[in-house]
Coordinates of N, CA and C in Angstrom, one line a residue:
X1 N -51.5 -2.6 5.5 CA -50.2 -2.4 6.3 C -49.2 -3.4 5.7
X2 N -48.0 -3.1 5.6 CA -46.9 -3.7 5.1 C -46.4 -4.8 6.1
X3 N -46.2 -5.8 5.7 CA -45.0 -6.6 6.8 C -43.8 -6.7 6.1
X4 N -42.9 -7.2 7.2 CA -41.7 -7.2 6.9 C -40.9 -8.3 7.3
X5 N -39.7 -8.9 6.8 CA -39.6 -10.2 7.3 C -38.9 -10.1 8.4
X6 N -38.0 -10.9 9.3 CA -37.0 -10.7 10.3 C -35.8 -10.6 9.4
X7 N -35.6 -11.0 8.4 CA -34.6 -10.7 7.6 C -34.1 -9.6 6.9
X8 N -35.5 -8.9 6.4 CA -35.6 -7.4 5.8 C -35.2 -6.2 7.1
X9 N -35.8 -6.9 8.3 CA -35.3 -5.7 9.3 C -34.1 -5.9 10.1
X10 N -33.8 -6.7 9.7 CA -32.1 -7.2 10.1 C -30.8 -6.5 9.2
X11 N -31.8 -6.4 8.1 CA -30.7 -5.9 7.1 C -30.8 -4.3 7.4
X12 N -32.1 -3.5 7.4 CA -32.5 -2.4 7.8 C -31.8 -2.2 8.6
X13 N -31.7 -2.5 10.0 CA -31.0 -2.1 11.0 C -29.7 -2.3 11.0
X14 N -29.2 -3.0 9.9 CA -27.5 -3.3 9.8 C -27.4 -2.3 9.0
X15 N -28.1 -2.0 7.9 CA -28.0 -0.6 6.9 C -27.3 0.9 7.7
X16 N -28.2 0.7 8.6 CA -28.3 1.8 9.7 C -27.2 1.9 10.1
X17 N -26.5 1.3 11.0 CA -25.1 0.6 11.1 C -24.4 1.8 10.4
X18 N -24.6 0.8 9.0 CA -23.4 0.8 8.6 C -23.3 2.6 8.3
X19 N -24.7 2.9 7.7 CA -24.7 4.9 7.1 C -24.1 5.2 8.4
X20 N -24.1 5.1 9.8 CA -24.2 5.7 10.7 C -23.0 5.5 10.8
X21 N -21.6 4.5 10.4 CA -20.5 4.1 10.4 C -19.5 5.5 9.5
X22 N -20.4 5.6 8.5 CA -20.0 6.2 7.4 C -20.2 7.3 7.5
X23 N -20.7 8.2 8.0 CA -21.7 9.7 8.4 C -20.5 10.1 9.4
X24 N -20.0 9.4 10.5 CA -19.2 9.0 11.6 C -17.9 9.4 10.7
X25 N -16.9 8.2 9.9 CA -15.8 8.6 9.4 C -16.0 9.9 8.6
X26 N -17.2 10.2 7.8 CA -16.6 11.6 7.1 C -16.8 13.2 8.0
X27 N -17.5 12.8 9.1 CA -17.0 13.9 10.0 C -16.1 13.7 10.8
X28 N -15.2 12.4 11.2 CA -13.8 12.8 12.2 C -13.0 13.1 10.9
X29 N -13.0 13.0 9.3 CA -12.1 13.4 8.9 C -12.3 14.9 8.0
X30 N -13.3 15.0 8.2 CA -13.3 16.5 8.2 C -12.8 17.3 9.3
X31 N -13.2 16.7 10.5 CA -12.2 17.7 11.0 C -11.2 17.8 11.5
X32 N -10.6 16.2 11.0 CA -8.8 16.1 10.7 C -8.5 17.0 10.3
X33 N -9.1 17.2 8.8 CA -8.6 17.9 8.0 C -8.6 19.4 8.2
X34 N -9.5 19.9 8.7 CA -9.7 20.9 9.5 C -8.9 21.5 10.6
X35 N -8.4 20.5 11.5 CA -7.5 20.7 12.2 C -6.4 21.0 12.2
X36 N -5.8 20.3 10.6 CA -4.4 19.8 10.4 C -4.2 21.3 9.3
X37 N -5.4 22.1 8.8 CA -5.4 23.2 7.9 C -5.2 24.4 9.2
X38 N -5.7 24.0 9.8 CA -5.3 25.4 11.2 C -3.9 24.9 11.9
X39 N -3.5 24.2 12.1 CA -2.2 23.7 12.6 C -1.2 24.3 11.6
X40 N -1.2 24.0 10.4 CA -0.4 24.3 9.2 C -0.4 25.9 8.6
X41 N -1.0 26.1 9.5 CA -1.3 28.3 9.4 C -0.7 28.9 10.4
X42 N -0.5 27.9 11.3 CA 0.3 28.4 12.4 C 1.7 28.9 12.1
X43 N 2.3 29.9 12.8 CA 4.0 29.8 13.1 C 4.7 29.3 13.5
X44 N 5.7 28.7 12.7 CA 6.8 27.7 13.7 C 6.9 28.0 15.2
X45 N 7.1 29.3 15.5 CA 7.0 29.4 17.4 C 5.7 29.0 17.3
X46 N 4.8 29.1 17.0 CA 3.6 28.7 18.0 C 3.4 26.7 17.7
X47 N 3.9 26.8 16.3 CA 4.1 25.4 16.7 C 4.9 24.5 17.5
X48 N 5.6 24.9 17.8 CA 6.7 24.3 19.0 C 5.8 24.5 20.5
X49 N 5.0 25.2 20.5 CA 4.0 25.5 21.7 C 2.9 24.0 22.1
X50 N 3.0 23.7 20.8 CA 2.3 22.4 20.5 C 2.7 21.0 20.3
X51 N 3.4 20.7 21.1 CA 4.3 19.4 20.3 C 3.2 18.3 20.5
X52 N 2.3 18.6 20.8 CA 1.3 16.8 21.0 C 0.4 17.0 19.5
X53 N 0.3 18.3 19.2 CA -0.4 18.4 17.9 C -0.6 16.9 17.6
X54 N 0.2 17.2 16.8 CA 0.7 15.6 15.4 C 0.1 14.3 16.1
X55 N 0.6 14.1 17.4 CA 0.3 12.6 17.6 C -1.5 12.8 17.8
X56 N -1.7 14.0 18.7 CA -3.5 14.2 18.3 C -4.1 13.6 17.1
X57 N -3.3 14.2 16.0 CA -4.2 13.7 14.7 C -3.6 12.7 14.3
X58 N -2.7 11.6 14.6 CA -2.4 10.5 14.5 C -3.4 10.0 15.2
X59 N -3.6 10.0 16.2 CA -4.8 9.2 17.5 C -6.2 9.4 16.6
X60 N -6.2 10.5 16.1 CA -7.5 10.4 15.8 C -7.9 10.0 14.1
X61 N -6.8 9.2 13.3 CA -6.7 8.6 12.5 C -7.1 7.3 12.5
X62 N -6.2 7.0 14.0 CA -6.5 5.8 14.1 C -7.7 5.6 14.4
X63 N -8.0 5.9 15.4 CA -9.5 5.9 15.5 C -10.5 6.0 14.5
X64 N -10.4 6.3 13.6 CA -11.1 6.0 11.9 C -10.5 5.1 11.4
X65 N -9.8 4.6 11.8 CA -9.1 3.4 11.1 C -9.9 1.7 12.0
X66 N -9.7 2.3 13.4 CA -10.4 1.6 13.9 C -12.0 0.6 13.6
X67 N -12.2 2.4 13.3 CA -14.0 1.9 13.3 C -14.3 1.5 12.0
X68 N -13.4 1.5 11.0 CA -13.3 0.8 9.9 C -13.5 -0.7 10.1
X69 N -12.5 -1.3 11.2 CA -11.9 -2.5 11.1 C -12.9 -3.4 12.0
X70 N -13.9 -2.1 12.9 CA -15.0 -2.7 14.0 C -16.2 -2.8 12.7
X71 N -16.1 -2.1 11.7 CA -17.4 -2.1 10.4 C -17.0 -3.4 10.0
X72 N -16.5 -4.0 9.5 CA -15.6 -4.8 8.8 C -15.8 -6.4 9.5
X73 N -16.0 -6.4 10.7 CA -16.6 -7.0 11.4 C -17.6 -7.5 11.4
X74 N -18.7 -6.4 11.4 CA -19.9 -6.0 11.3 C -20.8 -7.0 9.9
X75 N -19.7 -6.9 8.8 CA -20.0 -7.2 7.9 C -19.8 -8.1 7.7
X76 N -18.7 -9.2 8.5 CA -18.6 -10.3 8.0 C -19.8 -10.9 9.4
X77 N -20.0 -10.7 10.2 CA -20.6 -11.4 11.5 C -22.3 -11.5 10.8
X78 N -22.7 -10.2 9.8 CA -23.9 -10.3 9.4 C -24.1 -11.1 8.2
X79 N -23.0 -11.3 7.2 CA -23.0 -12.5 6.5 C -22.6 -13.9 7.1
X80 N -21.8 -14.2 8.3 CA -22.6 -15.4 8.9 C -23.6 -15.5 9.5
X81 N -23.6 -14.5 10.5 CA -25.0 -15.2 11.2 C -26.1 -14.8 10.8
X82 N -26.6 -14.0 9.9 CA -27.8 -13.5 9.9 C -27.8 -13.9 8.1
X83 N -26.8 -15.2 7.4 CA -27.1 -15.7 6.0 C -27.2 -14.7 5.0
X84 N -26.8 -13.4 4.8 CA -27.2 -13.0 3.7 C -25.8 -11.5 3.5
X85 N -25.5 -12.1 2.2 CA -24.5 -11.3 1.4 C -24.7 -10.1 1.3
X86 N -23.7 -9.1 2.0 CA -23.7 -7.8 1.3 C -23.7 -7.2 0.2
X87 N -24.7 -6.5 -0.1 CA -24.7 -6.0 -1.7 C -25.1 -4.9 -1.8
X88 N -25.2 -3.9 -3.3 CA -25.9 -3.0 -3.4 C -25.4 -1.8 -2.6
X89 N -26.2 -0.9 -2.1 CA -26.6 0.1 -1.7 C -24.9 0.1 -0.4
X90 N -25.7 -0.8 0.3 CA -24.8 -1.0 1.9 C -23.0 -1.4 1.5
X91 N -23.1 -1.9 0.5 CA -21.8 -2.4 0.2 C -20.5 -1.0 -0.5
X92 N -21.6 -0.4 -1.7 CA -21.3 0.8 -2.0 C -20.5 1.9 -0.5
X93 N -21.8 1.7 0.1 CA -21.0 2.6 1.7 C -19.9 2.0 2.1
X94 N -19.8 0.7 2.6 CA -18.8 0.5 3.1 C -17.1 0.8 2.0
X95 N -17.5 0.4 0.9 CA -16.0 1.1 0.3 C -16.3 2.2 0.2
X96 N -17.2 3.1 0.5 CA -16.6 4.5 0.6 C -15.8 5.1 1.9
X97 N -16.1 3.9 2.6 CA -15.4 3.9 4.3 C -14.0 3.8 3.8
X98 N -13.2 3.5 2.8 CA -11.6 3.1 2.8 C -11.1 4.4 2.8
X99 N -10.0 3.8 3.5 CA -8.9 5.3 3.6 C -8.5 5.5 2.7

């Protein structure tokens, strides 16, 4: 049977985190994008029907921008308190989180 240290499963479960961060932003912006492709098909009358459209997918920018800035956190709070530098694998994800 394998052991593991408190360190190795510290990082595990920050790994987790973070994919889970990242799985997270590229489905709200797919279906920004999504959104903003069916909004943009519309007819000017029916877009006038809509005037909160825009700020919806503004709100929900932010909100990925957000969870960026709560990841970001994440990663500085686990290289203090838990001593050990992001690298590799986890670090790759998180810049694939940039807007």
């Amino acid at each position: 049977m394998e052991t593991h240290t408190i360190e190795e499963k510290e990082r595990f479960v920050f790994e987790q985190v973070v994919l889970n961060m990242a799985n997270y932003k590229r489905t709200m912006n797919a279906k920004i994008e999504h959104n903003i492709a069916n909004f943009n098909k519309l007819s000017d009358s029916h877009k006038k029907l809509l005037p909160a459209r825009e700020k919806y997918f503004e709100d929900q920018k932010l909100a990925v921008f957000q969870n960026q800035e709560i990841l970001k956190l994440i990663l500085e709070d686990c290289e203090q308190n838990f001593g050990f530098e992001v690298t590799g694998s986890t670090i790759k994800v998180f810049q694939s989180l940039q807007l």
